[in-house]
mmCIF file of C-alpha atoms and ligand atoms in Angstrom:
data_model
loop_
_atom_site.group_PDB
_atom_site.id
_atom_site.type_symbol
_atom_site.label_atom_id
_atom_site.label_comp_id
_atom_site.label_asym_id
_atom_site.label_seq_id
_atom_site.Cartn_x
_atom_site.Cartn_y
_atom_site.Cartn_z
ATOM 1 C CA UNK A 1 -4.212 -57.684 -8.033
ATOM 2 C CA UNK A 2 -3.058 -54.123 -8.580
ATOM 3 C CA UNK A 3 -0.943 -52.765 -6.512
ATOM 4 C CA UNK A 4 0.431 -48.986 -6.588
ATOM 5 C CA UNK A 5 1.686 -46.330 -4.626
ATOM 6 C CA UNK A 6 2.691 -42.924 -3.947
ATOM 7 C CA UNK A 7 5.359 -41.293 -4.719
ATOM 8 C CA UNK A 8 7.013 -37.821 -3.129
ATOM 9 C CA UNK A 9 10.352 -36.932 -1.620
ATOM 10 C CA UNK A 10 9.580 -36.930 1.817
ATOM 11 C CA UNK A 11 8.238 -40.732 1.135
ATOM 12 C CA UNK A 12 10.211 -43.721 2.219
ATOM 13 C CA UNK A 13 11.881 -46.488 0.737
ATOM 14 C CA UNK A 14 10.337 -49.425 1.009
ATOM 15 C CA UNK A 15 13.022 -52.306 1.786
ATOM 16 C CA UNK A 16 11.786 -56.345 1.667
ATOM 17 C CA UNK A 17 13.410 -59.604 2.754
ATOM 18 C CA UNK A 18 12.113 -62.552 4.134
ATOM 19 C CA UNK A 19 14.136 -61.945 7.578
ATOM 20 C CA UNK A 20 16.871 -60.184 8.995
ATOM 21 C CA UNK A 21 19.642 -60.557 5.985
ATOM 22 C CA UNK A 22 18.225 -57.513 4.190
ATOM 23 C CA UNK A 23 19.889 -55.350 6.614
ATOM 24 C CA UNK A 24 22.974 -55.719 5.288
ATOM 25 C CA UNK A 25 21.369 -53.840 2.313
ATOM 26 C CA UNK A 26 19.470 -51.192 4.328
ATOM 27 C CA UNK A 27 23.214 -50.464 5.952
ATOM 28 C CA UNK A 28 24.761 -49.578 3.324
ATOM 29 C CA UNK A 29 21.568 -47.557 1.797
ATOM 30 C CA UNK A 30 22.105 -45.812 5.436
ATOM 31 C CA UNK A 31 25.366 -44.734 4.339
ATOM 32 C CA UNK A 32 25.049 -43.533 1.431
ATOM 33 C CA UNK A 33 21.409 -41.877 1.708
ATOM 34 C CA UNK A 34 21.461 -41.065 5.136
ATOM 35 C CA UNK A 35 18.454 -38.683 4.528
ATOM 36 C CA UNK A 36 15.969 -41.286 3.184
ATOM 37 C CA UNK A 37 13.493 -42.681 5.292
ATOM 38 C CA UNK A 38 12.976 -46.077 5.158
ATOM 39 C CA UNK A 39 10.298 -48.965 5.667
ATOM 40 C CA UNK A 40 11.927 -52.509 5.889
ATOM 41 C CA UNK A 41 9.518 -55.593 6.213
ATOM 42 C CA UNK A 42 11.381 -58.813 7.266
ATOM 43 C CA UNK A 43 8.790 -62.010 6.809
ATOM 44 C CA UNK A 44 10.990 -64.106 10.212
ATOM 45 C CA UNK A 45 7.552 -65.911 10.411
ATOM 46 C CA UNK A 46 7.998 -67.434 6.979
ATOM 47 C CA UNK A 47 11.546 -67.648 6.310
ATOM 48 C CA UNK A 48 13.744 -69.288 4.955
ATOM 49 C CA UNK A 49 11.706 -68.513 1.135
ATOM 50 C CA UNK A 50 14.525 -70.422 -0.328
ATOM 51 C CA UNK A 51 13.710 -73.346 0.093
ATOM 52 C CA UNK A 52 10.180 -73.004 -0.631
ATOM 53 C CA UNK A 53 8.017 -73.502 -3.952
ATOM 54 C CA UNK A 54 8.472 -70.732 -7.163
ATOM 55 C CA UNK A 55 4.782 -70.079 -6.375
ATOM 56 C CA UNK A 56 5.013 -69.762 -2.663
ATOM 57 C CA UNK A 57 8.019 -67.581 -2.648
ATOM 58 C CA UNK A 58 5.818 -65.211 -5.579
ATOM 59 C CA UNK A 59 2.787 -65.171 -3.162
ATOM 60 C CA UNK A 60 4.832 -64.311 0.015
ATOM 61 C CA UNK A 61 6.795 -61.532 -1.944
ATOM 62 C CA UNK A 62 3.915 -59.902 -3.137
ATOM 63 C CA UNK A 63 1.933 -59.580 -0.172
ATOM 64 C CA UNK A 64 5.435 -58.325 1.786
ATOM 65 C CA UNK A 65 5.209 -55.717 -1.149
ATOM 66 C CA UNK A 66 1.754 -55.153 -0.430
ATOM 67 C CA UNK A 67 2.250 -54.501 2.690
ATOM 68 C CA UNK A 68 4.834 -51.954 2.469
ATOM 69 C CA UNK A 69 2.811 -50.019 -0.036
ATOM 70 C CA UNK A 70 0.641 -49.068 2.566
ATOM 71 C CA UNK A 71 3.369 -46.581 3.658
ATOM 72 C CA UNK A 72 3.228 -45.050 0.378
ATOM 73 C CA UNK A 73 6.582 -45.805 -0.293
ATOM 74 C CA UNK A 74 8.456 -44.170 -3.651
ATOM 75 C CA UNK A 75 10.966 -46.969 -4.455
ATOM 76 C CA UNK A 76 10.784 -50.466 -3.638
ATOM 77 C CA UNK A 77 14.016 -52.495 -3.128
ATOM 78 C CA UNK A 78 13.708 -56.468 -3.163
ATOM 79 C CA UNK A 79 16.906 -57.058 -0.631
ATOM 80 C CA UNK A 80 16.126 -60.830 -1.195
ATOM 81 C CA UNK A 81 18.099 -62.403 -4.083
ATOM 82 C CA UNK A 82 15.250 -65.429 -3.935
ATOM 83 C CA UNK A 83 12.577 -63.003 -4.278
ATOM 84 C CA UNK A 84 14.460 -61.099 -6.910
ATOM 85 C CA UNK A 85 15.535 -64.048 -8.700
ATOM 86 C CA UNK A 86 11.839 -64.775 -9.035
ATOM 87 C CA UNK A 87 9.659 -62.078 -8.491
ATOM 88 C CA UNK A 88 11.107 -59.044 -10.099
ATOM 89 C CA UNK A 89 9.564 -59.156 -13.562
ATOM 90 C CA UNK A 90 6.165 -59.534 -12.273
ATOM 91 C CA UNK A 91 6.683 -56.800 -9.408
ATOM 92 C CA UNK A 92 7.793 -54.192 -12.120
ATOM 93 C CA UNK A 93 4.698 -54.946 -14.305
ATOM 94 C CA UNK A 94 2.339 -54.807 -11.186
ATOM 95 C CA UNK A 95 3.806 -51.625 -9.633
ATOM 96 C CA UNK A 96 4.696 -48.197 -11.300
ATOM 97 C CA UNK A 97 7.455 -47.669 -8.657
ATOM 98 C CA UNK A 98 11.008 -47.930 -9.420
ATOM 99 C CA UNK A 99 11.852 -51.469 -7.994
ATOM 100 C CA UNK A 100 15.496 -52.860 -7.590
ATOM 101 C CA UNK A 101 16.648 -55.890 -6.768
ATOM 102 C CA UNK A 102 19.943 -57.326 -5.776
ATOM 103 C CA UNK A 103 21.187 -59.322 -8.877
ATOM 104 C CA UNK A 104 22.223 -57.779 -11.576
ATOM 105 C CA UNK A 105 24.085 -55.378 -9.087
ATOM 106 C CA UNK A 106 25.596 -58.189 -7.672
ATOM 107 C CA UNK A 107 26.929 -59.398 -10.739
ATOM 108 C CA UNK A 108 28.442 -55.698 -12.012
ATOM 109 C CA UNK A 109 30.220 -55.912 -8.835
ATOM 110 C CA UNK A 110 31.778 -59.515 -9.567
ATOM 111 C CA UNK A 111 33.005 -58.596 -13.415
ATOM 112 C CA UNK A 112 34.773 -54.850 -12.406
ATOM 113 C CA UNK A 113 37.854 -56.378 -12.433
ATOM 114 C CA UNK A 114 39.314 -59.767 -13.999
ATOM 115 C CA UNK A 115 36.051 -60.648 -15.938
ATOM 116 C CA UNK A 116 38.314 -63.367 -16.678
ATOM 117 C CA UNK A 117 38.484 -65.058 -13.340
ATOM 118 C CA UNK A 118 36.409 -67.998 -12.906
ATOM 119 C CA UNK A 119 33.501 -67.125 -9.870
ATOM 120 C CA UNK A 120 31.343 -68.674 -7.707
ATOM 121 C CA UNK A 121 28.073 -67.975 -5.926
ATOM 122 C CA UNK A 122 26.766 -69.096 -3.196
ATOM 123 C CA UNK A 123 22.563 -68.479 -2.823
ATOM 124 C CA UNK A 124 19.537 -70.593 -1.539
ATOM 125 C CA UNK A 125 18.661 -73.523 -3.742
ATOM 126 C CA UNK A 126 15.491 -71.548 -5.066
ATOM 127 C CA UNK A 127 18.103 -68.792 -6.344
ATOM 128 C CA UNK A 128 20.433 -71.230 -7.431
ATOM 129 C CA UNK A 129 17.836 -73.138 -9.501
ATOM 130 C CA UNK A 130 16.359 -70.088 -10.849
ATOM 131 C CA UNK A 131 20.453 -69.296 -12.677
ATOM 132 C CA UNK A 132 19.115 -66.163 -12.675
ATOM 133 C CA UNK A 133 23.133 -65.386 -11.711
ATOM 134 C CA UNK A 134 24.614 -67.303 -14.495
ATOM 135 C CA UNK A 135 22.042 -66.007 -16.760
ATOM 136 C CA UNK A 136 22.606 -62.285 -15.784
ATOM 137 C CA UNK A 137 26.895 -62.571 -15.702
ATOM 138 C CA UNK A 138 27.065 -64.697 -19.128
ATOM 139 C CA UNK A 139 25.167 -61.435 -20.610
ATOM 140 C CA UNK A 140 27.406 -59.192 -18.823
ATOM 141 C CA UNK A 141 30.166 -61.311 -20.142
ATOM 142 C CA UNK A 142 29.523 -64.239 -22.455
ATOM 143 C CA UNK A 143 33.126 -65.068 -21.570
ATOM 144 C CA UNK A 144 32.872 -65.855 -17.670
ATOM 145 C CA UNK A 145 33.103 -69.124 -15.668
ATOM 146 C CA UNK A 146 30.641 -69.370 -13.306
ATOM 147 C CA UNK A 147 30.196 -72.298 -10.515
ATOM 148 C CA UNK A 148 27.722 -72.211 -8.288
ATOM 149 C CA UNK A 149 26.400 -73.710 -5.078
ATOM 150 C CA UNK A 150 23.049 -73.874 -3.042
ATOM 151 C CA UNK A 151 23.878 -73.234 0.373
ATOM 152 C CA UNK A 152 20.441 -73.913 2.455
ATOM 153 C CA UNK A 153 21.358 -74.240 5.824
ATOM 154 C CA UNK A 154 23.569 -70.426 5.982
ATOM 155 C CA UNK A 155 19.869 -68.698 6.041
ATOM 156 C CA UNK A 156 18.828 -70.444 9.251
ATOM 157 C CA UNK A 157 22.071 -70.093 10.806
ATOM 158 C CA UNK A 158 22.329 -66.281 10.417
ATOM 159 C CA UNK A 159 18.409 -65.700 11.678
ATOM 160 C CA UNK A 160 19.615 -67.846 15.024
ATOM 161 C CA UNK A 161 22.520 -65.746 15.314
ATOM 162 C CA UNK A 162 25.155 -68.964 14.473
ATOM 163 C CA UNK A 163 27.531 -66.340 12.937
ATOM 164 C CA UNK A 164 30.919 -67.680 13.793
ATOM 165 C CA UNK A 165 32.388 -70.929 15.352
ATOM 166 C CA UNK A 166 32.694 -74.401 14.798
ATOM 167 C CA UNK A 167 29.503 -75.256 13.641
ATOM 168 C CA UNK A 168 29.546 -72.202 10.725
ATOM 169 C CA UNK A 169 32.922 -72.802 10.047
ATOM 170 C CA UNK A 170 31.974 -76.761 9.023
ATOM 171 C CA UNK A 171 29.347 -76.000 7.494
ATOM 172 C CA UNK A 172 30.364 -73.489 5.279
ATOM 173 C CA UNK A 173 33.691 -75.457 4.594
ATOM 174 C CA UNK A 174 31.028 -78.332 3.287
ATOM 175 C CA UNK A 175 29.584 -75.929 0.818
ATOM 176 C CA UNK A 176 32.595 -74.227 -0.357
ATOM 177 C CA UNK A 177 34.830 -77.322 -0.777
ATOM 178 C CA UNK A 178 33.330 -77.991 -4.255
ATOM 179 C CA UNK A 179 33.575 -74.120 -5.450
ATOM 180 C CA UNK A 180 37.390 -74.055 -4.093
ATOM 181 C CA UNK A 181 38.243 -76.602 -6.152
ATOM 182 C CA UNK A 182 37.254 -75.080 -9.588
ATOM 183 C CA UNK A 183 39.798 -72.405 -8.405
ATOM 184 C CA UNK A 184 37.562 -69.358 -8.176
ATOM 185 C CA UNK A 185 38.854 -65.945 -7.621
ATOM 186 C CA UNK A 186 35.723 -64.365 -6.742
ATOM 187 C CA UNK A 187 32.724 -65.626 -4.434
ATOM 188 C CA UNK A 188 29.370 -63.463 -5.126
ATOM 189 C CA UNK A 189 27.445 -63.890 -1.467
ATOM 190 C CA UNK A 190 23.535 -64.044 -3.722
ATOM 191 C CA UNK A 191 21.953 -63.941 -0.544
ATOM 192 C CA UNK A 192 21.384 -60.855 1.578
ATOM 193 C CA UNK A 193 21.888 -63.079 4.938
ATOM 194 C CA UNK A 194 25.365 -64.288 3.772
ATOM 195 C CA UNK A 195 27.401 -60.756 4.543
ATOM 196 C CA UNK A 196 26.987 -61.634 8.444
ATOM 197 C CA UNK A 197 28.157 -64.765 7.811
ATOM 198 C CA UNK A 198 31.694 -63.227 6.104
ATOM 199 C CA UNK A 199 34.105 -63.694 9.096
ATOM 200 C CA UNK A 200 33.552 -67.320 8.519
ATOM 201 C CA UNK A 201 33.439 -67.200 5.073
ATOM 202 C CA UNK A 202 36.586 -65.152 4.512
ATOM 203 C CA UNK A 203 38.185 -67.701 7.248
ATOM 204 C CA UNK A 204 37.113 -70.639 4.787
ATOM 205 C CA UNK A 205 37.922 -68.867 1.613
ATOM 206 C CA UNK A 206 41.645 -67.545 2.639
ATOM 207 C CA UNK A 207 42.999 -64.022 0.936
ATOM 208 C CA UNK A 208 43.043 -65.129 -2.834
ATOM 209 C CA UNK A 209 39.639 -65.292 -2.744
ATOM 210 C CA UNK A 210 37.425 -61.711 -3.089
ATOM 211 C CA UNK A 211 34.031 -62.047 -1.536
ATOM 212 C CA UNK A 212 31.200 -59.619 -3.249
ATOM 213 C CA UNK A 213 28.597 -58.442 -1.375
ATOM 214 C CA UNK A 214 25.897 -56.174 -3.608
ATOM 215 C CA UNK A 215 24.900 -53.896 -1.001
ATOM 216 C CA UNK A 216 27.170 -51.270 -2.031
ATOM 217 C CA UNK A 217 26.496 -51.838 -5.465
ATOM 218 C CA UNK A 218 22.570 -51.877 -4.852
ATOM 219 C CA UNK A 219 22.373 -48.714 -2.600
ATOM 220 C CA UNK A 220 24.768 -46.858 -5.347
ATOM 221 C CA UNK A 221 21.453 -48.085 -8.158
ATOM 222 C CA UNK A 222 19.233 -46.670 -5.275
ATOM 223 C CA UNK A 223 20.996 -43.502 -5.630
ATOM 224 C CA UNK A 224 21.024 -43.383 -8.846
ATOM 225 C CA UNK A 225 17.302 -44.080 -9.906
ATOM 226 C CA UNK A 226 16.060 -41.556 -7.126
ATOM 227 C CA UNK A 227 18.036 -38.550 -8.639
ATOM 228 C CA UNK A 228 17.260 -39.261 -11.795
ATOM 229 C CA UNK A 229 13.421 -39.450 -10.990
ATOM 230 C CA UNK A 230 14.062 -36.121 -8.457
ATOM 231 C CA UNK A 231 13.191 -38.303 -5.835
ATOM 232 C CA UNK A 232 15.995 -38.171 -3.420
ATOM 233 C CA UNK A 233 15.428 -36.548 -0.206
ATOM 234 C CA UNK A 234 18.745 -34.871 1.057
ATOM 235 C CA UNK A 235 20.854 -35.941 4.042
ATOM 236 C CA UNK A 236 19.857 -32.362 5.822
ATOM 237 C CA UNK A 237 18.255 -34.498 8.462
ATOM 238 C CA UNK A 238 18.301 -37.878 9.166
ATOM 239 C CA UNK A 239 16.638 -40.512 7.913
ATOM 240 C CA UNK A 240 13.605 -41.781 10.172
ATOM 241 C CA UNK A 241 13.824 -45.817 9.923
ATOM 242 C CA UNK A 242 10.757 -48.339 10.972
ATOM 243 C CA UNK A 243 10.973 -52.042 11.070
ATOM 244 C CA UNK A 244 8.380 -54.217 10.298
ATOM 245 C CA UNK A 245 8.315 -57.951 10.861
ATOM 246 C CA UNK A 246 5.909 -61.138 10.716
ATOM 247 C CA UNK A 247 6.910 -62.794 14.321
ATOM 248 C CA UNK A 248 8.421 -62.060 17.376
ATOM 249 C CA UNK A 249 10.701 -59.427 17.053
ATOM 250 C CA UNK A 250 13.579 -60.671 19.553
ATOM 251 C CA UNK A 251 15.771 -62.705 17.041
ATOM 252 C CA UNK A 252 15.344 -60.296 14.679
ATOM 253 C CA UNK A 253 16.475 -57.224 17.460
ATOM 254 C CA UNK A 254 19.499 -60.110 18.357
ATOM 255 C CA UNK A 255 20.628 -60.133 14.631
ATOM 256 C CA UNK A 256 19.329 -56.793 13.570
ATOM 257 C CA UNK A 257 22.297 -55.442 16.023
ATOM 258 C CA UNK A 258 24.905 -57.684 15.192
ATOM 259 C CA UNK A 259 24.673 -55.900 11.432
ATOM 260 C CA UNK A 260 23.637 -52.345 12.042
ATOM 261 C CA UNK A 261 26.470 -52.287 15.208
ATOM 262 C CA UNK A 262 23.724 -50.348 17.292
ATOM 263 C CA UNK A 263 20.504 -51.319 18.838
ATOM 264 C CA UNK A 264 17.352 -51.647 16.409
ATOM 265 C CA UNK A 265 14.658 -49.380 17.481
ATOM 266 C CA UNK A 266 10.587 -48.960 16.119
ATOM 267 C CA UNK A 267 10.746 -52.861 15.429
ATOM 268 C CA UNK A 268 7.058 -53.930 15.328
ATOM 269 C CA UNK A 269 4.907 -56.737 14.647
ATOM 270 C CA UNK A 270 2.549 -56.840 11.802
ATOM 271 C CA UNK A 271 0.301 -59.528 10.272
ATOM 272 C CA UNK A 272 0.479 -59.841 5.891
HETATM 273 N N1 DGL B 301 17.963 -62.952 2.210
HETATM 274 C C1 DGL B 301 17.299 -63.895 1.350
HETATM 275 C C2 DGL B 301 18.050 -64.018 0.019
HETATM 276 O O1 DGL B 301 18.771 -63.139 -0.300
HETATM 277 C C3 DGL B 301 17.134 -65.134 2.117
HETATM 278 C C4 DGL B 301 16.301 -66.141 1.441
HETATM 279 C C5 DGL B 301 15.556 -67.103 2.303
HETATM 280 O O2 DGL B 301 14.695 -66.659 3.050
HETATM 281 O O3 DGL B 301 15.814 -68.287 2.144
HETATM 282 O O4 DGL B 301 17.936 -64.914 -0.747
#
């Protein structure tokens, strides 16, 4: 299957999760690209992908992708670290777009400072198993410490909107209790669900402990690649944004607004 697009200024963005969590990506693309339009697809009638078979998780991802090409978008960003644990090298052979996912940004961000400090990461068991975060910090650094830890049950609390209190709290203390003990300084969230989760997490973590996001990092990459290809539309008027998803779209309005602090609007229903 080929799949292409088209590419012009004016174009969007195409943005892909498998549910709500790659908002916290399209935020921060919001705020520093204000101007670009955007496309995100959120597959709520399919996730969690992380706990799901290499092959299922491919299949999914691509026809998400497929999908969004239909709105002839000119970059493609993979705000799923499952999907781009496992999916990126075959989505930048089958498309000519610029694609970026969240990994390799997320792991910059970890090693700015202290490279020496031992990390963790926290990601679905399918990113987790992949190592694709050990593999892509030891090349950064051969030197680092890495621990890491498959956190399934933070996706389905964040798409039911179980964000704070007791249950979150003991849940993510179960998780974290074996990371804490290796003494990490750093905690790399590799999933794009986990930022809503980070009152609780910086709650279980305490102060010594910094917790990296790669939204920043990924929207600065974003950025980057679309002035360099002349693609960037400028912030002289806003951005128009749609969002696309596989079910119902309440849950997803519920959480959607919890992370973008205002009301979702253009949410709509669409069938892969
Ligand atoms: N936001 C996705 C990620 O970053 C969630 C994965 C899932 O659906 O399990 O990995």
């Amino acid at each position: 299957m080929a799949l292409s697009g088209q590419i012009g200024r004016n174009a969007p963005v195409g943005i892909f999760d498998s549910g709500v969590g790659g908002l916290t990506v399209v935020k921060e693309i919001q705020r520093q690209l204000p101007g670009e339009n955007i496309v995100y697809l959120g597959d709520t009638a399919r996730t969690p992908y992380g706990s799901k078979a290499r092959e299922t998780i491919i299949r999914f991802t691509l026809e998400g992708v497929k999908q969004l090409l239909k709105y002839r978008i000119k970059a493609l960003v993979i705000a799923c670290n499952t999907a781009s644990a496992l999916v990126l090298p075959a989505l930048r052979k089958r498309i000519s777009l610029p694609v970026i996912g969240v990994i390799q940004p997320g792991a910059r961000a970890a090693l700015r400072e202290n490279p020496h400090d031992a990390i963790g990461v926290i990601g679905t068991s399918a990113t987790i198993q992949s190592q694709a975060y050990v593999r892509t910090l030891s090349r950064l650094n051969i030197k680092c410490r890495v621990f890491s830890a498959a956190c399934p049950l933070l996706v389905p609390l964040v798409e039911e909107g179980r964000l704070t209190g007791p249950i979150a709290i003991s849940i993510i203390k179960a998780y974290l209790e074996p990371l804490l003990k290796k003494n990490i300084k750093r905690l790399i969230l590799g999933c794009t669900h986990y930022p809503a989760l980070k009152p609780a997490l910086s709650r279980v973590c305490g102060k010594e402990i910094r917790i990296i996001d790669s939204a920043e990092e990924v929207a600065q990459e974003l950025k980057n690649t679309l002035e360099q290809k002349d693609l960037r539309k400028p912030a002289s008027s806003p951005g128009r944004h749609k969002y696309l998803v596989t079910d119902v779209p309440a849950p997803f309005l519920r959480v959607g607004t919890y992370i973008m602090g205002y009301r979702l609007r253009g949410v709509r229903r669409v069938n892969l």
